[in-house]
Coordinates of C-alpha atoms and ligand atoms in Angstrom, one line a residue:
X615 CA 26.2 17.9 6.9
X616 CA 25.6 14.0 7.0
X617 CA 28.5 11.7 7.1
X618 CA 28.1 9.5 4.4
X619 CA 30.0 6.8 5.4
X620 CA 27.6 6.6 8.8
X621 CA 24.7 7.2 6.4
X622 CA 26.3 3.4 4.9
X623 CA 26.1 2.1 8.6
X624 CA 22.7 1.8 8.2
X625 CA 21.1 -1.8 7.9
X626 CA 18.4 -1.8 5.4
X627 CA 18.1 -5.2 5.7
X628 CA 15.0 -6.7 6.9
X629 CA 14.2 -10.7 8.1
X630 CA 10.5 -11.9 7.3
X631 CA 9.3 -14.7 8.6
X632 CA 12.7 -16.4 8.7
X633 CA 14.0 -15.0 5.2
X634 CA 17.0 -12.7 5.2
X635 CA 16.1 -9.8 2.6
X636 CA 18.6 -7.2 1.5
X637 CA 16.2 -4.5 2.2
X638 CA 12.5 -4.7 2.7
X639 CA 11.3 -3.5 -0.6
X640 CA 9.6 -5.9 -2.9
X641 CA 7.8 -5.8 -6.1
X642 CA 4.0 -6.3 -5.3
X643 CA 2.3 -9.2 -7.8
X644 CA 0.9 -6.8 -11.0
X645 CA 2.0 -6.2 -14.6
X646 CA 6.2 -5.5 -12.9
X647 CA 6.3 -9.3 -12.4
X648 CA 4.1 -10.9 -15.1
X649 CA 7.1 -12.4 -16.7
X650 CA 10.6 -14.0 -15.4
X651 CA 12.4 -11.3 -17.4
X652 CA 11.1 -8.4 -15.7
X653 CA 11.5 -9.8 -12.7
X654 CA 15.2 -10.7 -13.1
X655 CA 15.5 -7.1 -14.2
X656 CA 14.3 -5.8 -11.3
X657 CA 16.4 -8.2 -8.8
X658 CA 19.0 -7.0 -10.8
X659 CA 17.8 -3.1 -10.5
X660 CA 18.2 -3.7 -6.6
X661 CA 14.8 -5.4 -5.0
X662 CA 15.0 -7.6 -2.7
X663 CA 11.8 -9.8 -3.5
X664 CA 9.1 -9.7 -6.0
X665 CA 5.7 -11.1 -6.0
X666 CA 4.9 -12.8 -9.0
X667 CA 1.6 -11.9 -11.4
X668 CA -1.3 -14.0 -10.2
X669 CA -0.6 -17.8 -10.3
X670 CA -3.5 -20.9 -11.1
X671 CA -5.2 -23.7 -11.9
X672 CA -7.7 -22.4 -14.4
X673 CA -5.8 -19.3 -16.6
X674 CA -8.2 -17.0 -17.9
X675 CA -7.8 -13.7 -20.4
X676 CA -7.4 -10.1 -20.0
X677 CA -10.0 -7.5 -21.7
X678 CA -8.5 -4.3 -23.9
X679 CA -8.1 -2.0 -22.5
X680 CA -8.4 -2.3 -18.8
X681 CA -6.2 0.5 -17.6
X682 CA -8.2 3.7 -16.4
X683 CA -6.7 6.7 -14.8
X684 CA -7.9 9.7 -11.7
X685 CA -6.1 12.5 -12.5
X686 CA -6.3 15.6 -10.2
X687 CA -4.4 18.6 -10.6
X688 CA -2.1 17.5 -13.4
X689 CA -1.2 14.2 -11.6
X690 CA -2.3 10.9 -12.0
X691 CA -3.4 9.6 -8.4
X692 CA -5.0 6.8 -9.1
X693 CA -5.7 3.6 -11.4
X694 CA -8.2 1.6 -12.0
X695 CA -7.5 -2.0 -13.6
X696 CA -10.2 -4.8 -14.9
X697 CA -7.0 -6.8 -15.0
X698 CA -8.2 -10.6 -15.1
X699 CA -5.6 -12.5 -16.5
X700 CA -4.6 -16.1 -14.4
X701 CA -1.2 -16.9 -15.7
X702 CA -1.3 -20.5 -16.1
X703 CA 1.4 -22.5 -13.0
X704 CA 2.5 -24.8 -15.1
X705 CA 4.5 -23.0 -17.4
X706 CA 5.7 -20.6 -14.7
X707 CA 7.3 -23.5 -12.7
X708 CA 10.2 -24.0 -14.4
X709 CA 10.4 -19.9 -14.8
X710 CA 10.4 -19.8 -11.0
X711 CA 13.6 -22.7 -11.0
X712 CA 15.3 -20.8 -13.5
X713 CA 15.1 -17.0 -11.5
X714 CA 16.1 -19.0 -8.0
X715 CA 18.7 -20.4 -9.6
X716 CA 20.2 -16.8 -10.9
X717 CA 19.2 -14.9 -8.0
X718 CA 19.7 -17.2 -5.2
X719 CA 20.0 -14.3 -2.6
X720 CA 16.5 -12.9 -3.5
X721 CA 13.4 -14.1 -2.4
X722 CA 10.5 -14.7 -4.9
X723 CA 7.4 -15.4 -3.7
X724 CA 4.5 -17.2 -6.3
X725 CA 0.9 -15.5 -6.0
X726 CA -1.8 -17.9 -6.5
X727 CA -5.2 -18.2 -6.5
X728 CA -7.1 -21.4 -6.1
X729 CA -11.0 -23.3 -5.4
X730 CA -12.7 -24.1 -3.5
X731 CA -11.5 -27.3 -4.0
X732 CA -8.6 -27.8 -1.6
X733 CA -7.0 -30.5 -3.7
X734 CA -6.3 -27.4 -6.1
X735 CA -4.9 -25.0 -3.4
X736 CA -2.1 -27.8 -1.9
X737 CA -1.3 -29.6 -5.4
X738 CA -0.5 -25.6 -6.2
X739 CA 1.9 -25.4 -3.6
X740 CA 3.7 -28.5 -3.3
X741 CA 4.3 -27.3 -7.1
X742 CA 5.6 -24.0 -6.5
X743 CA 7.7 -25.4 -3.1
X744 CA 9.2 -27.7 -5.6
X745 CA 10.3 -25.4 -8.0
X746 CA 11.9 -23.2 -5.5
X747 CA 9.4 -20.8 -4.2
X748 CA 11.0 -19.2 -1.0
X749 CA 7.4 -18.2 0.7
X750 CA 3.9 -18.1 -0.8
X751 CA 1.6 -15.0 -1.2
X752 CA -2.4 -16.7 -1.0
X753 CA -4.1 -14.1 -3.0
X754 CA -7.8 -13.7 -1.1
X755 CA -8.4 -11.0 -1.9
X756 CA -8.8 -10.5 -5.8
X757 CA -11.5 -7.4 -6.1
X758 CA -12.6 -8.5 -9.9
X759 CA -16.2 -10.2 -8.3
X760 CA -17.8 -12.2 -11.0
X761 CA -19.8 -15.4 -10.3
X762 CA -17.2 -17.9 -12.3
X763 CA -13.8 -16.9 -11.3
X764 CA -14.3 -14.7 -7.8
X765 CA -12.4 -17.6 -5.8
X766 CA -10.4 -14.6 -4.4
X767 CA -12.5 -11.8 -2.8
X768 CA -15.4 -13.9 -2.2
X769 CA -13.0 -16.1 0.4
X770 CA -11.2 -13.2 1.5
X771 CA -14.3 -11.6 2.9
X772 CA -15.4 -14.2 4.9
X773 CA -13.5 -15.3 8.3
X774 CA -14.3 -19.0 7.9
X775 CA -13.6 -19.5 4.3
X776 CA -10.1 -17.4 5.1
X777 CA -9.4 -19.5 8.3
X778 CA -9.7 -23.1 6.1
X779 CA -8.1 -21.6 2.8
X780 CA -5.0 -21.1 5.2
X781 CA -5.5 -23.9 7.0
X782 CA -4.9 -25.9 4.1
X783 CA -2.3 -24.3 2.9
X784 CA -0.4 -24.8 6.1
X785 CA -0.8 -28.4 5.6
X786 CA 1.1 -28.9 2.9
X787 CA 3.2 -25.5 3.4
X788 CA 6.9 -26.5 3.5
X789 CA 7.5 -22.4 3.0
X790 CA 6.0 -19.2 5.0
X791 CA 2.3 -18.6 4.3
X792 CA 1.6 -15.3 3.6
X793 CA -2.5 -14.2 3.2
X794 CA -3.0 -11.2 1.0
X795 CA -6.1 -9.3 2.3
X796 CA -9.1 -7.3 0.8
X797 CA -9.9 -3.8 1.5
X798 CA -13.0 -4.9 0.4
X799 CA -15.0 -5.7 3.7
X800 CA -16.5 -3.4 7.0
X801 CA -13.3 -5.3 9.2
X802 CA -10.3 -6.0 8.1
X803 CA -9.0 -7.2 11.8
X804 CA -11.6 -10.2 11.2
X805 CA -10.2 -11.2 8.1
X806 CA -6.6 -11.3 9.6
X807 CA -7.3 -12.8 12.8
X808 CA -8.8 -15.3 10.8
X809 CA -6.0 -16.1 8.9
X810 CA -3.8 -16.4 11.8
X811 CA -6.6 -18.6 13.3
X812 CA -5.8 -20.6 10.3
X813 CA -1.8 -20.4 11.0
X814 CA -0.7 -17.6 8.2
X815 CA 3.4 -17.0 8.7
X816 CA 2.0 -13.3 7.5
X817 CA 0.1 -10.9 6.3
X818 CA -0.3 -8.8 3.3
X819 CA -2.2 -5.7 2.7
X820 CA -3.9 -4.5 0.9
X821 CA -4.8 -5.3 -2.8
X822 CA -6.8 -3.6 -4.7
X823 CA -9.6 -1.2 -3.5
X824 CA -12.7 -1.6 -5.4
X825 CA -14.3 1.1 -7.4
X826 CA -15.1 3.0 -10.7
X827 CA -12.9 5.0 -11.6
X828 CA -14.8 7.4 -13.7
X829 CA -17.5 7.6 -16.6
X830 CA -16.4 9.1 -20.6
X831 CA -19.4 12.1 -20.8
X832 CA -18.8 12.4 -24.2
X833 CA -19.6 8.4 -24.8
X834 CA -21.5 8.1 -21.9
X835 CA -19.8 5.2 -21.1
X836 CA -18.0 3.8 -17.7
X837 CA -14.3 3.4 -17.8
X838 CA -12.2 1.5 -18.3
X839 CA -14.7 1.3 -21.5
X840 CA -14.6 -2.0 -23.4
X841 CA -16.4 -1.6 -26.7
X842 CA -19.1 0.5 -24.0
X843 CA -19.3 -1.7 -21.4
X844 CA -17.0 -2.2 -18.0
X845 CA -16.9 -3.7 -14.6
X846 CA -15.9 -2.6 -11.0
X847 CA -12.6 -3.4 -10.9
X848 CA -9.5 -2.4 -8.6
X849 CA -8.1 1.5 -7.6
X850 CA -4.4 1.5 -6.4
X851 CA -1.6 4.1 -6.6
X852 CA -1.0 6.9 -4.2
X853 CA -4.8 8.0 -3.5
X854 CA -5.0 4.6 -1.8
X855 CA -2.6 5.2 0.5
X856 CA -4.4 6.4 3.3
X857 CA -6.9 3.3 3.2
X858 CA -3.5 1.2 3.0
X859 CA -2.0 3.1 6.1
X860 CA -5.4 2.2 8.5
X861 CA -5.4 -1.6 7.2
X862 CA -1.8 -2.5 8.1
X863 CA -2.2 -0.6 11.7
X864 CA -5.4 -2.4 12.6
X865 CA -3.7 -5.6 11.7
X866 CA -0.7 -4.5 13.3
X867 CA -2.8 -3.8 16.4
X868 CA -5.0 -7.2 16.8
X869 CA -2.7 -9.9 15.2
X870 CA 1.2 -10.7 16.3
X871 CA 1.9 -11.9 12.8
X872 CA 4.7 -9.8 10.4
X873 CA 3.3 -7.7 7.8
X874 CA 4.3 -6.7 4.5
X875 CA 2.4 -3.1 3.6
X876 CA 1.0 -2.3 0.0
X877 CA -0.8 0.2 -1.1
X878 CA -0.2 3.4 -2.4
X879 CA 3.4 4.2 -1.9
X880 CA 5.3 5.6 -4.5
X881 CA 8.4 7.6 -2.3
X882 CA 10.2 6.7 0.5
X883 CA 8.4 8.9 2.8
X884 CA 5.2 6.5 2.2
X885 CA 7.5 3.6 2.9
X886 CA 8.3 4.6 6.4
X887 CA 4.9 5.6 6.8
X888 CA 4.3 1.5 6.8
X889 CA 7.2 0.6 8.8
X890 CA 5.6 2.9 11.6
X891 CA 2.2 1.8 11.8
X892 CA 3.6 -2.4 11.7
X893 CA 4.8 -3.3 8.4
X894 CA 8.4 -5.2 8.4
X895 CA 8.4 -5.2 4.3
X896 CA 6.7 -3.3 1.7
X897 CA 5.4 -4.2 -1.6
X898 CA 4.8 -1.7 -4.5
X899 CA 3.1 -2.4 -8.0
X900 CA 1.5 1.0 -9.5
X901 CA 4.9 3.6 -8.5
X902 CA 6.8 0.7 -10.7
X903 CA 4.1 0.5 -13.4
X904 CA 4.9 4.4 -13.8
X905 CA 8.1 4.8 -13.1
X906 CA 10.2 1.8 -13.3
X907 CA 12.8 -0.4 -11.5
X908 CA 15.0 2.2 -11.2
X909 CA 13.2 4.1 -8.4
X910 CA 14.7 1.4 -6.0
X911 CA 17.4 3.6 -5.5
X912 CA 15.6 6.6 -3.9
X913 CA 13.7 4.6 -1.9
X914 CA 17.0 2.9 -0.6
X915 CA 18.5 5.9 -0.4
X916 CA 15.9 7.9 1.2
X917 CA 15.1 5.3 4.1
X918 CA 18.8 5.1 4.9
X919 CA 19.1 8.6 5.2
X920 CA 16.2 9.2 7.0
X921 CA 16.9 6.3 9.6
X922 CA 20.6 7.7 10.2
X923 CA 19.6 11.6 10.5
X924 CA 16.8 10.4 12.9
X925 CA 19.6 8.2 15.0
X926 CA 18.3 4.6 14.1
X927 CA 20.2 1.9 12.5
X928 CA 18.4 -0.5 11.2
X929 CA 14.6 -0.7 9.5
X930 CA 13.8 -3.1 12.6
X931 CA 14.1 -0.1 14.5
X932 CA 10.9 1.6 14.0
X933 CA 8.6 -0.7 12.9
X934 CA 5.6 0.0 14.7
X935 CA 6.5 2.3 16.3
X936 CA 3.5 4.9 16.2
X937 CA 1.1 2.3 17.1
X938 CA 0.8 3.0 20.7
X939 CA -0.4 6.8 19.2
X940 CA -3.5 5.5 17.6
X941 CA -6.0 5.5 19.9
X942 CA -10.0 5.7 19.4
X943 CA -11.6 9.5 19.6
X944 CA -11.9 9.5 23.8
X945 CA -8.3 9.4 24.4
X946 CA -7.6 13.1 22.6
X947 CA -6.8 16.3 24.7
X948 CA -9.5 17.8 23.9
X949 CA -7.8 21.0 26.0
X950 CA -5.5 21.3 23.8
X951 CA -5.6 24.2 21.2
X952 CA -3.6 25.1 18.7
X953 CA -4.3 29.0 16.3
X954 CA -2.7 29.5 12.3
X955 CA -0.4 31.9 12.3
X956 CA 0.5 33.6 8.2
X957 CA 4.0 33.4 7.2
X958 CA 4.2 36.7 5.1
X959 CA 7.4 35.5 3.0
X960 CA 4.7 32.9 1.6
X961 CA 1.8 34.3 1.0
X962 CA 1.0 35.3 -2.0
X963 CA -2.0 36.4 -1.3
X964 CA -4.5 34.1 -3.1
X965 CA -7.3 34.6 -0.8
X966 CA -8.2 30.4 -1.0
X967 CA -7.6 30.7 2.9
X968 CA -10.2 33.8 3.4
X969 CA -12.5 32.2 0.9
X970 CA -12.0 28.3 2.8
X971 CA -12.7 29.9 6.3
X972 CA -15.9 31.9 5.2
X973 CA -17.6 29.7 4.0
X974 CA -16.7 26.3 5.5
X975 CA -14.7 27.4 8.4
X976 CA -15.9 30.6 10.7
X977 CA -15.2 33.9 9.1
X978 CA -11.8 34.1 11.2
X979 CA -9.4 35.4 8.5
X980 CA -10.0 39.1 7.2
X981 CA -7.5 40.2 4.5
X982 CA -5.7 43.4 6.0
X983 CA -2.5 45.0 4.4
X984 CA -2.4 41.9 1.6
X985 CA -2.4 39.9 4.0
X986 CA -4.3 37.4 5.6
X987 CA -4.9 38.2 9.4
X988 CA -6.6 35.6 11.9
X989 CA -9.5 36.7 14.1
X990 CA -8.5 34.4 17.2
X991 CA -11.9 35.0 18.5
X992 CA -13.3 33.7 16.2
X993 CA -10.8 30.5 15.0
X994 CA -12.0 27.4 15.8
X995 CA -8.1 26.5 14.9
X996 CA -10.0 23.3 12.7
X997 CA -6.6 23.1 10.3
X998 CA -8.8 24.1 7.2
X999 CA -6.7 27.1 6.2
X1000 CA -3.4 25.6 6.4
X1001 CA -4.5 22.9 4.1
X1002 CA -6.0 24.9 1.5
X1003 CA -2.8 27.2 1.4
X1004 CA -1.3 25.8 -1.6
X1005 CA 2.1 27.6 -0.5
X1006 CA 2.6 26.7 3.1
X1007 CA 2.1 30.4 4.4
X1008 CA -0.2 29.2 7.1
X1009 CA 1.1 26.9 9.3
X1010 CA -0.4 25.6 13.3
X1011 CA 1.0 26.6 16.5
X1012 CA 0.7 26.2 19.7
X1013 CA -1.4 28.7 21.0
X1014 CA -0.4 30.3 24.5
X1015 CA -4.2 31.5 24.3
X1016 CA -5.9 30.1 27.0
X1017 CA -9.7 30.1 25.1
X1018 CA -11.2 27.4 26.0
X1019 CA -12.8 24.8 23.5
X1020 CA -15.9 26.0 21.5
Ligands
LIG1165 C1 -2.8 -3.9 -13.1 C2 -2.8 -4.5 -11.8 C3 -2.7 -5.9 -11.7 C4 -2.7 -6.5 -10.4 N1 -2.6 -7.9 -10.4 C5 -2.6 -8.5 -9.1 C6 -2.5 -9.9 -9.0 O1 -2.4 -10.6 -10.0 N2 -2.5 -10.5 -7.8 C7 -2.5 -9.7 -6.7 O2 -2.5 -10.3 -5.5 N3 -2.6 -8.4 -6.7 C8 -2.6 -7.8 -7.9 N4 -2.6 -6.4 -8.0 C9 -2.7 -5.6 -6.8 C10 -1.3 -5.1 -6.3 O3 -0.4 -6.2 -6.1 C11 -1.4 -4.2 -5.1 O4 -1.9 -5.0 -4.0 C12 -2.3 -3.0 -5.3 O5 -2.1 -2.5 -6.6 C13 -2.0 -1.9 -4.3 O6 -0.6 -1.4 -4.4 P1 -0.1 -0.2 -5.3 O7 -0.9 1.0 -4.9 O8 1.3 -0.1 -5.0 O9 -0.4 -0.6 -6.7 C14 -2.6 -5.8 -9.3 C15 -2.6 -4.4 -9.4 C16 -2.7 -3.7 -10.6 C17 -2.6 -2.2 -10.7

């Protein structure tokens, strides 16, 4: 049994870019932090940080509805949002006073979106330095695309535009700069080494993936549907993850600067996930939409737990620390070889392996007895089987076999 006084021991405490945070999870900019209220809730709740709701020059208005959900077996796994509201910065300012002065301890970051016009970008954030910002989050990387407003995406998908946008930034910047990148493009290690080109304190990743989330049959009509009509906007919650997971260790594996992970993570298992491939902080948005403040606890919780049973004792600890596994395709054993083997307390005989292997595998599993029994001929040990089981009777291991590859 864990001792939970050494479980306690453990520092959850994280420093970014200079800032001390109590721990390294942060609200991500989204409907949690459109107002000072929620936010002070959530300081209160336990987070160490929170990003606020887009930030600008030129508010604009939000369409009804544009909240769309991917559902898949009973769970929703995904959103899509045609969010498009710009809070306007002036009346935020004296919000953003008002919560440092409360919270002093935690660190609130403004999210803005400017111009081209560099006048806009640094007379943004002299304001928000003023008011008390503690570090900046540049939003680049907004995925709603539309010829007026797309100051976001359109700079965050080119490397110049993203090198002088931060460039700029860092001329007035009396705080820590940190880019928030797009999804959106064929290489994100472009996008960041851009930004540190132009002298970002850090990176965030990722926003919003774009897509469509789905079309109504009945109505014929895409979704989110307003009055018929919709747009591309941005997919996030857990199906993003592993899209998240890929952006943060490329970035983790071409640029020096400290990264704050988003995307997808809705337990503390996904959380550690980031801190292993680079990310010092996370940032979640969707998890809190669905569930609240309140999960702050497990994910405190679990990530203490976790570090102590594994021996660590602070978050510093393993950050990155799977990056030196990621290799490109050459660098496998490909002489290694690995055969299922059916756990018979599981299986409850279901056949989805049988059915998996014959027609997309090779014909290796035969049912004999009720049970599922592997032809090691002819496996071609490809991992299908054991991740159609939907019990965990099939599992990989070592094989002592010495077949060679096929
Ligand atoms: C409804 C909604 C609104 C969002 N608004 C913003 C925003 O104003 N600025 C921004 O940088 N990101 C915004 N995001 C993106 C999130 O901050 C985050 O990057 C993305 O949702 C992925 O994280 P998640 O899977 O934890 O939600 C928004 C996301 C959602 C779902």
């Amino acid at each position: 049994m864990r001792d939970p006084i050494n479980v306690k021991k453990v520092d959850l405490s994280v420093k970014f870019c200079g800032l001390e945070f109590e721990n390294p999870f942060i609200l991500s900019s989204g409907p949690p932090t459109s107002n000072a209220e929620k936010i002070g809730r959530a300081f209160e709740a336990g987070w160490a940080g929170a990003v606020t709701k887009v930030l600008g020059s030129k508010p604009r208005p939000d369409p009804h509805p544009r909240i769309a959900g991917l559902h898949y077996g009973g769970k929703l796994i995904a959103i899509e949002n045609i969010e498009s509201v710009i809070y306007p910065l002036k009346e935020w300012l004296p919000k953003i006073t008002e919560l440092k002065k409360k919270y002093p301890e935690k660190i609130l970051i403004p999210n803005l979106m400017g111009g081209a016009d560099p006048e806009i970008w640094q007379g943004m954030i002299k304001d928000v330095q003023e008011a008390g910002a503690d570090m900046i989050e540049l939003n680049l990387s907004c995925p709603l695309t539309d010829e007026v407003w797309a100051v976001g995406a359109i700079l965050g998908q080119n490397p110049d535009l993203t090198r002088e946008a931060t460039r700029l930034a860092k001329e007035v910047a009396t705080v820590p700069i940190m880019v928030k990148l797009t999804p959106n493009v064929t290489d994100i290690t472009l996008i960041a080494k851009a930004a540190e080109r132009g002298g970002a304190d850090a990176i965030s990743a990722i926003n919003t993936v774009q897509g469509l989330i789905g079309i109504d049959l009945e109505n014929m009509e895409p979704l989110p549907s307003v009055r018929g009509i919709s747009s591309f906007g941005g997919i996030s919650g857990p199906a993003i993850k592993p899209i998240s997971l890929r952006c943060v260790a490329q970035i983790a594996k071409t640029t020096k600067l400290p990264i704050s992970g988003i995307g997808g993570i809705s337990k503390w298992e996904d959380a550690v996930e980031f801190f292993m491939v680079g990310a010092s902080t996370v940032q979640l948005c969707t998890s809190v939409m669905l569930r609240g403040n309140r999960m702050i606890n497990e994910l405190k919780d679990g990530v203490s737990s976790y570090l102590y049973k594994k021996g660590f004792g602070s978050v510093k600890e393993i950050v990155g620390c799977i990056l030196s596994k990621l290799k490109s395709q050459e660098n496998l054993d490909y002489s290694y070889w690995v055969l299922p083997a059916v756990d018979a307390a599981r299986c409850t005989k279901c056949e989805l392996c049988r059915v998996a292997c014959q027609d997309a595998g090779y014909a290796a599993i035969k049912i004999e007895g009720d049970l599922p029994k592997i032809d090691e001929e002819k496996c071609n040990a490809c991992g299908l089987c054991i991740q159609v089981c939907p019990h965990g009777a099939l599992l990989l291991k070592p094989s002592l076999s010495n077949k060679s590859n096929k």
